[in-house]
């Protein structure tokens, strides 16, 4: 029995499902999760000592690759001063200033420890600012596991949302309206019906949790226009795509200014850190200035801030995003060509350092389209690549990530492995 299997059996005795986040359990792809012991650059090694090319990058934060020497040095320098204080530090100001400089829509920012905290707090702030209760989200967009966000669409557009998790009261879910991503007509209908009740619209401008799905410019422009017209707060959830698709995030790519933005992943450099921020007049409603309460013992943790600040500084070097996008595009083009040669239905897309792989003929634009993909073929591909030492997300509904450590040799090795994997699917 492999050490990974031994560890998984042991973990299940004390940890529900043997993991501390559901996708890690390999339930959708089958098999035994890999327990990771160490990582460096574009690679990590499991408990059995096997090396993998890593395309999840801790689900996005490792944009510089694992254990980048300058980030490691920044963390080591602050460790000796203390792990946590529960009091302000100068470094918190520095990372706030950096975020506000890089994302112009953010005039003030509040640090938190997770993406869920960021989105949950941003929605509470939007409700407090507008004195309204209803929020709009979109099918397939994941914004963390706060109660009001674990909601799916009802049987019709204007019906109450339904909880997608046990433990979420219907009384909470009813305040959330769920619409189809990239559907302007539904959006207009919802605002005509509920406009005076809508506190906020929250959206991933580049979705990563139903796999990679880009918003259309028409859709995001409609969101901005309707929110402005009806006085609702537009929240861009850029926890995943922020600093991943461009230095200024998806809002830079699309040229759209949200009222609030949620950030995470990259801003912690791999440490637990996230943030939400935006217009000064909205942020002024947060305690201690205003009546919207939000707090966190480890918010602005000095170790996380050190890792995040150094990461934000390094990704500003000239040509960083051009190189990152080039390598990501080389990966998806190579995979697409390998699938075509094997006559396997397949498509792929990328933006910045994010990519999506779809076992279907065309790149999808909504959750409904994503669901039409061949998950059995994906699962077989995933395991064939895993056996070949390439670690993609263990789900057909997750985006992938490339780092600056994924050089030509790494990408070429991945494409070589994919040729064999696609050939096995066609056999």
mmCIF file of N, CA and C in Angstrom, residues 153-205:
data_model
loop_
_atom_site.group_PDB
_atom_site.id
_atom_site.type_symbol
_atom_site.label_atom_id
_atom_site.label_comp_id
_atom_site.label_asym_id
_atom_site.label_seq_id
_atom_site.Cartn_x
_atom_site.Cartn_y
_atom_site.Cartn_z
ATOM 1 N N UNK A 153 -30.349 28.434 -8.358
ATOM 2 C CA UNK A 153 -31.564 29.036 -8.892
ATOM 3 C C UNK A 153 -32.799 28.236 -8.511
ATOM 4 N N UNK A 154 -33.927 28.938 -8.347
ATOM 5 C CA UNK A 154 -35.202 28.271 -8.132
ATOM 6 C C UNK A 154 -35.736 27.715 -9.443
ATOM 7 N N UNK A 155 -36.970 27.286 -9.442
ATOM 8 C CA UNK A 155 -37.545 26.654 -10.628
ATOM 9 C C UNK A 155 -37.814 27.646 -11.751
ATOM 10 N N UNK A 156 -37.833 28.923 -11.430
ATOM 11 C CA UNK A 156 -38.023 29.962 -12.438
ATOM 12 C C UNK A 156 -37.231 31.184 -12.030
ATOM 13 N N UNK A 157 -37.051 32.102 -12.964
ATOM 14 C CA UNK A 157 -36.214 33.260 -12.698
ATOM 15 C C UNK A 157 -36.638 34.031 -11.453
ATOM 16 N N UNK A 158 -37.924 34.209 -11.272
ATOM 17 C CA UNK A 158 -38.393 35.077 -10.193
ATOM 18 C C UNK A 158 -38.801 34.312 -8.946
ATOM 19 N N UNK A 159 -38.393 33.033 -8.852
ATOM 20 C CA UNK A 159 -38.665 32.271 -7.629
ATOM 21 C C UNK A 159 -37.513 32.444 -6.658
ATOM 22 N N UNK A 160 -37.760 32.078 -5.402
ATOM 23 C CA UNK A 160 -36.709 32.154 -4.394
ATOM 24 C C UNK A 160 -35.574 31.202 -4.742
ATOM 25 N N UNK A 161 -34.355 31.584 -4.347
ATOM 26 C CA UNK A 161 -33.231 30.678 -4.501
ATOM 27 C C UNK A 161 -33.348 29.509 -3.542
ATOM 28 N N UNK A 162 -32.678 28.410 -3.866
ATOM 29 C CA UNK A 162 -32.701 27.208 -3.033
ATOM 30 C C UNK A 162 -31.314 26.928 -2.478
ATOM 31 N N UNK A 163 -31.202 26.569 -1.193
ATOM 32 C CA UNK A 163 -29.891 26.259 -0.620
ATOM 33 C C UNK A 163 -29.234 25.087 -1.347
ATOM 34 N N UNK A 164 -27.907 25.171 -1.524
ATOM 35 C CA UNK A 164 -27.157 24.058 -2.104
ATOM 36 C C UNK A 164 -26.395 23.288 -1.044
ATOM 37 N N UNK A 165 -26.555 23.665 0.202
ATOM 38 C CA UNK A 165 -25.888 22.987 1.304
ATOM 39 C C UNK A 165 -26.871 22.787 2.446
ATOM 40 N N UNK A 166 -26.795 21.636 3.078
ATOM 41 C CA UNK A 166 -27.543 21.456 4.318
ATOM 42 C C UNK A 166 -27.055 22.486 5.331
ATOM 43 N N UNK A 167 -27.956 22.928 6.177
ATOM 44 C CA UNK A 167 -27.584 23.895 7.200
ATOM 45 C C UNK A 167 -27.801 25.339 6.803
ATOM 46 N N UNK A 168 -28.210 25.573 5.556
ATOM 47 C CA UNK A 168 -28.513 26.938 5.113
ATOM 48 C C UNK A 168 -30.017 27.141 5.175
ATOM 49 N N UNK A 169 -30.520 27.995 6.079
ATOM 50 C CA UNK A 169 -31.967 28.186 6.209
ATOM 51 C C UNK A 169 -32.583 28.789 4.943
ATOM 52 N N UNK A 170 -33.777 28.339 4.625
ATOM 53 C CA UNK A 170 -34.496 28.883 3.470
ATOM 54 C C UNK A 170 -34.731 30.382 3.625
ATOM 55 N N UNK A 171 -34.885 30.849 4.877
ATOM 56 C CA UNK A 171 -35.111 32.266 5.114
ATOM 57 C C UNK A 171 -33.922 33.123 4.687
ATOM 58 N N UNK A 172 -32.731 32.526 4.685
ATOM 59 C CA UNK A 172 -31.547 33.242 4.208
ATOM 60 C C UNK A 172 -31.459 33.142 2.699
ATOM 61 N N UNK A 173 -31.666 31.927 2.177
ATOM 62 C CA UNK A 173 -31.557 31.705 0.735
ATOM 63 C C UNK A 173 -32.540 32.563 -0.064
ATOM 64 N N UNK A 174 -33.679 32.883 0.532
ATOM 65 C CA UNK A 174 -34.703 33.617 -0.218
ATOM 66 C C UNK A 174 -34.271 35.038 -0.577
ATOM 67 N N UNK A 175 -33.226 35.526 0.071
ATOM 68 C CA UNK A 175 -32.735 36.868 -0.232
ATOM 69 C C UNK A 175 -31.727 36.870 -1.380
ATOM 70 N N UNK A 176 -31.436 35.692 -1.921
ATOM 71 C CA UNK A 176 -30.473 35.577 -3.019
ATOM 72 C C UNK A 176 -31.189 35.158 -4.300
ATOM 73 N N UNK A 177 -31.007 35.922 -5.347
ATOM 74 C CA UNK A 177 -31.529 35.582 -6.671
ATOM 75 C C UNK A 177 -30.362 35.102 -7.527
ATOM 76 N N UNK A 178 -30.530 33.933 -8.143
ATOM 77 C CA UNK A 178 -29.461 33.330 -8.939
ATOM 78 C C UNK A 178 -29.837 33.375 -10.415
ATOM 79 N N UNK A 179 -28.963 33.966 -11.225
ATOM 80 C CA UNK A 179 -29.201 34.118 -12.656
ATOM 81 C C UNK A 179 -28.146 33.363 -13.457
ATOM 82 N N UNK A 180 -28.381 33.246 -14.755
ATOM 83 C CA UNK A 180 -27.423 32.583 -15.636
ATOM 84 C C UNK A 180 -26.285 33.539 -15.975
ATOM 85 N N UNK A 181 -25.076 33.052 -15.875
ATOM 86 C CA UNK A 181 -23.887 33.824 -16.219
ATOM 87 C C UNK A 181 -23.930 34.214 -17.689
ATOM 88 N N UNK A 182 -23.563 35.439 -17.973
ATOM 89 C CA UNK A 182 -23.501 35.974 -19.342
ATOM 90 C C UNK A 182 -24.881 36.164 -19.987
ATOM 91 N N UNK A 183 -25.951 36.153 -19.189
ATOM 92 C CA UNK A 183 -27.298 36.314 -19.731
ATOM 93 C C UNK A 183 -27.827 37.712 -19.382
ATOM 94 N N UNK A 184 -27.713 38.648 -20.327
ATOM 95 C CA UNK A 184 -28.129 40.033 -20.095
ATOM 96 C C UNK A 184 -29.642 40.137 -19.979
ATOM 97 N N UNK A 185 -30.356 39.332 -20.735
ATOM 98 C CA UNK A 185 -31.819 39.379 -20.706
ATOM 99 C C UNK A 185 -32.358 39.030 -19.320
ATOM 100 N N UNK A 186 -31.818 37.977 -18.719
ATOM 101 C CA UNK A 186 -32.242 37.619 -17.355
ATOM 102 C C UNK A 186 -31.905 38.720 -16.365
ATOM 103 N N UNK A 187 -30.733 39.300 -16.522
ATOM 104 C CA UNK A 187 -30.319 40.379 -15.635
ATOM 105 C C UNK A 187 -31.312 41.540 -15.703
ATOM 106 N N UNK A 188 -31.678 41.935 -16.906
ATOM 107 C CA UNK A 188 -32.625 43.032 -17.064
ATOM 108 C C UNK A 188 -33.979 42.699 -16.437
ATOM 109 N N UNK A 189 -34.414 41.454 -16.624
ATOM 110 C CA UNK A 189 -35.697 41.033 -16.048
ATOM 111 C C UNK A 189 -35.656 41.094 -14.526
ATOM 112 N N UNK A 190 -34.541 40.671 -13.943
ATOM 113 C CA UNK A 190 -34.416 40.688 -12.484
ATOM 114 C C UNK A 190 -34.441 42.113 -11.949
ATOM 115 N N UNK A 191 -33.769 43.024 -12.625
ATOM 116 C CA UNK A 191 -33.765 44.404 -12.148
ATOM 117 C C UNK A 191 -35.139 45.058 -12.319
ATOM 118 N N UNK A 192 -35.840 44.702 -13.386
ATOM 119 C CA UNK A 192 -37.205 45.234 -13.541
ATOM 120 C C UNK A 192 -38.111 44.750 -12.416
ATOM 121 N N UNK A 193 -37.905 43.507 -11.987
ATOM 122 C CA UNK A 193 -38.760 42.925 -10.952
ATOM 123 C C UNK A 193 -38.359 43.361 -9.548
ATOM 124 N N UNK A 194 -37.062 43.442 -9.292
ATOM 125 C CA UNK A 194 -36.578 43.625 -7.910
ATOM 126 C C UNK A 194 -35.708 44.858 -7.707
ATOM 127 N N UNK A 195 -35.596 45.722 -8.692
ATOM 128 C CA UNK A 195 -34.592 46.785 -8.669
ATOM 129 C C UNK A 195 -34.471 47.540 -7.365
ATOM 130 N N UNK A 196 -35.589 47.893 -6.752
ATOM 131 C CA UNK A 196 -35.550 48.684 -5.521
ATOM 132 C C UNK A 196 -35.119 47.868 -4.309
ATOM 133 N N UNK A 197 -35.066 46.522 -4.455
ATOM 134 C CA UNK A 197 -34.691 45.652 -3.342
ATOM 135 C C UNK A 197 -33.231 45.188 -3.404
ATOM 136 N N UNK A 198 -32.583 45.389 -4.540
ATOM 137 C CA UNK A 198 -31.267 44.782 -4.763
ATOM 138 C C UNK A 198 -30.170 45.606 -4.103
ATOM 139 N N UNK A 199 -29.517 44.994 -3.128
ATOM 140 C CA UNK A 199 -28.394 45.642 -2.458
ATOM 141 C C UNK A 199 -27.134 45.534 -3.295
ATOM 142 N N UNK A 200 -26.952 44.347 -3.914
ATOM 143 C CA UNK A 200 -25.679 44.101 -4.574
ATOM 144 C C UNK A 200 -25.805 43.031 -5.636
ATOM 145 N N UNK A 201 -24.935 43.137 -6.626
ATOM 146 C CA UNK A 201 -24.696 42.070 -7.588
ATOM 147 C C UNK A 201 -23.243 41.658 -7.410
ATOM 148 N N UNK A 202 -23.010 40.361 -7.178
ATOM 149 C CA UNK A 202 -21.656 39.854 -7.026
ATOM 150 C C UNK A 202 -21.365 38.894 -8.161
ATOM 151 N N UNK A 203 -20.182 39.024 -8.751
ATOM 152 C CA UNK A 203 -19.852 38.225 -9.928
ATOM 153 C C UNK A 203 -18.350 37.976 -9.991
ATOM 154 N N UNK A 204 -17.970 36.804 -10.487
ATOM 155 C CA UNK A 204 -16.589 36.564 -10.902
ATOM 156 C C UNK A 204 -16.459 37.071 -12.338
ATOM 157 N N UNK A 205 -15.732 38.157 -12.593
ATOM 158 C CA UNK A 205 -15.625 38.659 -13.968
ATOM 159 C C UNK A 205 -14.892 37.683 -14.884
#
